[in-house]
Coordinates of C-alpha atoms in Angstrom, one line a residue:
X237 CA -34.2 15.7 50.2
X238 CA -37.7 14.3 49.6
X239 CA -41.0 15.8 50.3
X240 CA -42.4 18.8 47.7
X241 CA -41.1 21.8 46.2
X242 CA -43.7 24.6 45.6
X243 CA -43.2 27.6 42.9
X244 CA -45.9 30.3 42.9
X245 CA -44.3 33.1 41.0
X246 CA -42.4 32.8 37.5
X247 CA -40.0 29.9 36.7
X248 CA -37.7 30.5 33.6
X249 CA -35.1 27.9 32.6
X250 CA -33.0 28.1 29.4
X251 CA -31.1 25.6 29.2
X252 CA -32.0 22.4 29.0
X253 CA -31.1 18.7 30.9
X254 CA -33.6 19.3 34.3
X255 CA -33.0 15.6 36.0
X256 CA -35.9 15.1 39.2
X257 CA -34.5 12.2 40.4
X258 CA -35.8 10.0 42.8
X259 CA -34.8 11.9 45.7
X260 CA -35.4 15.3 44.8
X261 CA -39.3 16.7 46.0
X262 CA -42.5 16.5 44.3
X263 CA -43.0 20.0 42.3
X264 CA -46.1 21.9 42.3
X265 CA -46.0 24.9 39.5
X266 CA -48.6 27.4 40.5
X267 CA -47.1 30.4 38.7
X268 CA -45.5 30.3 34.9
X269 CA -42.9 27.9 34.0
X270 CA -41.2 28.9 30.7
X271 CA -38.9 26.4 28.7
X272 CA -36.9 27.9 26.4
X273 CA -34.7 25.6 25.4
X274 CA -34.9 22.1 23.2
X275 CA -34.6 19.6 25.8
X276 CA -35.3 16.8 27.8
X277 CA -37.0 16.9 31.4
X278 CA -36.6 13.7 33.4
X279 CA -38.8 13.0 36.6
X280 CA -38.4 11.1 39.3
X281 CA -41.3 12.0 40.8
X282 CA -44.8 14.2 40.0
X283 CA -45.1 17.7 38.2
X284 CA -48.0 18.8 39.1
X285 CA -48.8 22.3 37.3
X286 CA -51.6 24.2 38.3
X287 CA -50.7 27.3 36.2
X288 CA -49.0 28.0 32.7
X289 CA -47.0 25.5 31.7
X290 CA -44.8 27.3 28.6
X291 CA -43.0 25.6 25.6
X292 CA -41.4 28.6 23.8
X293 CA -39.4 28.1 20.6
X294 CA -39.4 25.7 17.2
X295 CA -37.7 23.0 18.8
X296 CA -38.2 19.6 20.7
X297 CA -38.8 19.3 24.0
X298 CA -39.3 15.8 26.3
X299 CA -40.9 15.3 29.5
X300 CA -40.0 11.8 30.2
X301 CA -40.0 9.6 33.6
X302 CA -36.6 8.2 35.2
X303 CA -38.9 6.7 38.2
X304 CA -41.8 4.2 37.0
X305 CA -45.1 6.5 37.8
X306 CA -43.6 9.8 37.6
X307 CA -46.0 12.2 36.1
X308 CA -46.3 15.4 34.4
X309 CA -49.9 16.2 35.9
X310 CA -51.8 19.2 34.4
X311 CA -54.5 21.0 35.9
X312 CA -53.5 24.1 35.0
X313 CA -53.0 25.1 31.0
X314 CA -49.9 23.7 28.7
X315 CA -49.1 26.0 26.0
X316 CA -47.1 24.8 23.4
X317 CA -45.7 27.9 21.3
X318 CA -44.0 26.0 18.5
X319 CA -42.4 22.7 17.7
X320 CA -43.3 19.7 19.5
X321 CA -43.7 18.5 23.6
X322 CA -43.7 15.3 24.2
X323 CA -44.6 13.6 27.8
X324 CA -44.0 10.3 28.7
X325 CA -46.6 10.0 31.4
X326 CA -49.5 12.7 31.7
X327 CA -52.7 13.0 33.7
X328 CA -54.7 15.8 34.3
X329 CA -58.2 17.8 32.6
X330 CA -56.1 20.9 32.5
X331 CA -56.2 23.5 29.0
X332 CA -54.1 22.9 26.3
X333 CA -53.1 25.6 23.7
X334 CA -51.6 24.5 20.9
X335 CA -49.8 27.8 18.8
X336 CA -47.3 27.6 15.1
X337 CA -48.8 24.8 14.3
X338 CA -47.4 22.4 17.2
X339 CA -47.2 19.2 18.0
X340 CA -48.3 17.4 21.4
X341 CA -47.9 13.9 22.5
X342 CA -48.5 12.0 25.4
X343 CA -46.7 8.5 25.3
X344 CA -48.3 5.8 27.8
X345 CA -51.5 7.7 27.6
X346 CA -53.8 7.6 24.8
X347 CA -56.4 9.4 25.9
X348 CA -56.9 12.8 27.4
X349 CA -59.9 14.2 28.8
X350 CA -60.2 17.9 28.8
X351 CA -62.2 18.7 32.2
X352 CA -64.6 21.6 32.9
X353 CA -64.1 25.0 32.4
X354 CA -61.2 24.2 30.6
X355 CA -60.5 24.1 26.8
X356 CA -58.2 22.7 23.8
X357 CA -57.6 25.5 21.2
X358 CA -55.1 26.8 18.9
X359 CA -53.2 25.6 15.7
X360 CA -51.5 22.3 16.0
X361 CA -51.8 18.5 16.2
X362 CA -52.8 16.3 19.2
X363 CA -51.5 12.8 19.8
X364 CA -54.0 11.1 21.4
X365 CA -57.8 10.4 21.7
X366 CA -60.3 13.6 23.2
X367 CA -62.8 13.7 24.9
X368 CA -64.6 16.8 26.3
X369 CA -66.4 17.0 29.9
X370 CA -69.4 18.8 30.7
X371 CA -68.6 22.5 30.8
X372 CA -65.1 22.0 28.7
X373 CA -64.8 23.5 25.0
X374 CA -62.7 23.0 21.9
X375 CA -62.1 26.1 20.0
X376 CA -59.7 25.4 16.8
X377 CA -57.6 28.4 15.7
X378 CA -55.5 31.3 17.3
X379 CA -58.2 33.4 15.6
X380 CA -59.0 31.3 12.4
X381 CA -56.9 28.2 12.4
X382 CA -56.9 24.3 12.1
X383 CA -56.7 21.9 14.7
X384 CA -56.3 17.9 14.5
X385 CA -56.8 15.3 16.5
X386 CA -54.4 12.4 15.6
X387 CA -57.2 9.9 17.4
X388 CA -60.7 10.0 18.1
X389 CA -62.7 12.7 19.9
X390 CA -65.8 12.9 21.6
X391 CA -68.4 15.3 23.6
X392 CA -71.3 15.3 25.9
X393 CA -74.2 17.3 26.8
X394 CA -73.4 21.0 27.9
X395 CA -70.0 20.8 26.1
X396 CA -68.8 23.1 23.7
X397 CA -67.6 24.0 20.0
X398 CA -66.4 26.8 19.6
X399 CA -66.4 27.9 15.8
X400 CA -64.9 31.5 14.2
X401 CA -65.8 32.7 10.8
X402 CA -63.4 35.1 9.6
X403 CA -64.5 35.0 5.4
X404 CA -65.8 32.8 2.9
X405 CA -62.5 30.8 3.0
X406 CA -61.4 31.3 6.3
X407 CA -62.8 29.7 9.5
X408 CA -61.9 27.1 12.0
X409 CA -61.8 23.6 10.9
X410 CA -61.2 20.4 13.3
X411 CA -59.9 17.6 11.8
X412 CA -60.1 13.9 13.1
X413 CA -58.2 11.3 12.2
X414 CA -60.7 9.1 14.1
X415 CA -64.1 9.0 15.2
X416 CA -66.3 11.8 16.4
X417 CA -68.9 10.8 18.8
X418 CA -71.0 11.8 21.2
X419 CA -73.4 15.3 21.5
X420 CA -72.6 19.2 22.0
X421 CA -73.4 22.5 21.8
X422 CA -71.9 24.4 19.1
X423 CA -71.6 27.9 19.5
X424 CA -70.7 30.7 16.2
X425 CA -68.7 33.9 16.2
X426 CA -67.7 36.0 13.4
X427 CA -64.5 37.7 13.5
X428 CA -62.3 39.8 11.9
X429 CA -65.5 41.8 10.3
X430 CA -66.6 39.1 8.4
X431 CA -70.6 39.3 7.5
X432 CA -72.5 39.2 4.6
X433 CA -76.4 39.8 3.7
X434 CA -79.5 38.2 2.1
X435 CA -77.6 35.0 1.2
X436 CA -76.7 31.4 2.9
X437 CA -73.3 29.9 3.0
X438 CA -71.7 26.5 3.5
X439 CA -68.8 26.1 5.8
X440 CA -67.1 22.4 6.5
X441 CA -66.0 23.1 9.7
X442 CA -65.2 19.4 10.9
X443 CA -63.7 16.0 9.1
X444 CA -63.7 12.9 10.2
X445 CA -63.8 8.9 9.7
X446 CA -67.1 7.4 8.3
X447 CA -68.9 6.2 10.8
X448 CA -69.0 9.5 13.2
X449 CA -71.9 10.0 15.2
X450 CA -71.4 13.3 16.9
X451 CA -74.3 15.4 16.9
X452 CA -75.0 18.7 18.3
X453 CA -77.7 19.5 20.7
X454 CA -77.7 23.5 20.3
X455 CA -76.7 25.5 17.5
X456 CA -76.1 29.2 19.1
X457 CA -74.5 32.4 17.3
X458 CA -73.0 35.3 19.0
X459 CA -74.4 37.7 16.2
X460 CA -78.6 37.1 16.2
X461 CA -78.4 38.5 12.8
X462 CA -78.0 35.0 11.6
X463 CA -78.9 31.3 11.5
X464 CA -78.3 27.8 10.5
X465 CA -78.3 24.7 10.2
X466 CA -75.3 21.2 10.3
X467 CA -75.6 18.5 7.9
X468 CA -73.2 15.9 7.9
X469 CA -71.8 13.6 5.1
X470 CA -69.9 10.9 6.1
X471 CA -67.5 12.0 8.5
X472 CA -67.5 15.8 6.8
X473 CA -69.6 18.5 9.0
X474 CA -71.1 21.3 7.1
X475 CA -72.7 24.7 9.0
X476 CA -74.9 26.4 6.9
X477 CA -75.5 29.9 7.2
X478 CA -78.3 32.1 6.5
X479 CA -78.3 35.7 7.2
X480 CA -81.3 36.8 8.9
X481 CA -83.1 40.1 7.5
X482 CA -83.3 42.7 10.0
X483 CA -86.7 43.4 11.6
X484 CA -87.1 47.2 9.1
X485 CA -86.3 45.2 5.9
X486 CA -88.8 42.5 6.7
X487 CA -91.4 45.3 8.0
X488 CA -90.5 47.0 4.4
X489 CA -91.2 43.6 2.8
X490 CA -94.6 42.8 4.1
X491 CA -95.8 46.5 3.6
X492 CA -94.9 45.7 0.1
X493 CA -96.2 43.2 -0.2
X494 CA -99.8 44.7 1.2
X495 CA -99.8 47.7 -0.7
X496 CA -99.6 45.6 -3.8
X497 CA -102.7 43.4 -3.0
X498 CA -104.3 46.6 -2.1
X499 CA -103.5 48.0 -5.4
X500 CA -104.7 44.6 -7.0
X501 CA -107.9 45.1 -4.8
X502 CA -108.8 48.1 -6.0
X503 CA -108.3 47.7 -9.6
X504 CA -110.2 44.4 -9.6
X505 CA -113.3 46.9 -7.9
X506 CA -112.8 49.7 -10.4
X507 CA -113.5 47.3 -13.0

């Protein structure tokens, strides 16, 4: 009958075909739901997921709406682990985690906000417009990886970019197929070992269309051993990176530089 169905432990279907018809209850998902079959989801009426929404597998899978207004409604995190989910209806700031280089979609809605304290990483491609909230993050990459936005994206103040360098060639890049606009905090990690010394290096991190404004209010890195600068060029973002010598070398540097003017000093006297 009508009214709401409630799941707070783990939900695993296999198989495929899941009909909520008009009749059945409104579900709320606070547990993990795994799909791990190609299929197609019909609702009748809301999905409301407040926890970890799974999409396993290399296939297809469709959330679509029998009932005008149904919605898939996220305020949890979908994770897409392969392939590509589609939704017919979806509202919601929740996470999205993109993994294998999937796909996500979001039919009558064309824009997606992420909210606060919530984030859109991973490897993949994102069918809409983005914007970020105050407190909400993109991170590109599963580790190192590329993420795109097949649409515009935007931030505002006390958001976050969240930017890996794993080697000269490999680090996180964002690519927008739109506009970038609005202003950020970006914030650097290096990973996988990666470091280098006494030298600066260039890393295009973000592309997109002429005309981007985005700028970014803080530049922060997680290792104080180094620091930088972003320049952009047309829609193309470059961090540049110098590393910074530590506080012994410089001391070594300056005592070097005043024994040799001492030295200078004293010869000039002698003569």
């Amino acid at each position: 009958g009508s009214g709401t169905a409630t799941f707070n432990g783990t939900l695993t279907l296999n198989q495929g075909g899941l009909t909520i018809d008009a009749n059945t209850r409104e579900i709320f998902t606070n547990g993990t739901t795994n799909w791990n079959a190609d299929s197609i989801m019909s609702l009748g009426d809301n999905w409301n997921n407040g926890g970890n929404f799974i999409k396993a597998g290399g296939g297809d899978f469709l959330v679509n709406s029998v009932v005008a207004g149904a919605t898939f409604v996220n305020t949890g995190t979908v994770q897409v682990n392969g392939g590509s989910l589609g939704f017919e209806n979806y509202s919601g700031g929740g996470s999205i985690q993109l993994n294998s280089d999937a796909t996500i979609s979001f039919g009558t809605t064309t824009s997606v906000e992420i909210a606060g304290g919530q984030g859109l990483a991973g490897n993949g491609s994102v069918g809409a417009d983005v914007s970020l909230a105050s407190g909400a993050f993109v991170g590109p990459g599963n580790s190192v990886g590329t993420l795109t936005i097949d649409g515009d994206f935007a931030m505002v103040a006390n958001s976050e970019f969240r930017l890996e360098l794993g080697g000269d060639n490999s680090f996180d890049i964002l690519n927008v197929n739109g506009l970038a606009t609005g202003n950020g905090n970006l914030m650097v990690s290096f990973i996988d070992g990666y470091s280098f010394e006494s030298a600066t290096k260039d890393f295009t991190f973000l592309n997109a269309s002429d005309g981007s404004t985005l700028a970014f209010d803080t530049l922060t890195f997680a290792d104080d051993n180094y620091s930088g600068t972003v320049a952009q060029t047309g829609g193309a973002y470059t961090l540049s990176v110098t590393a910074v010598p530590e506080p012994s070398s410089a001391a070594l540097l300056a005592l070097s530089g005043l024994g040799c003017a001492f030295i200078r000093r004293r010869r000039a006297a002698i003569r």
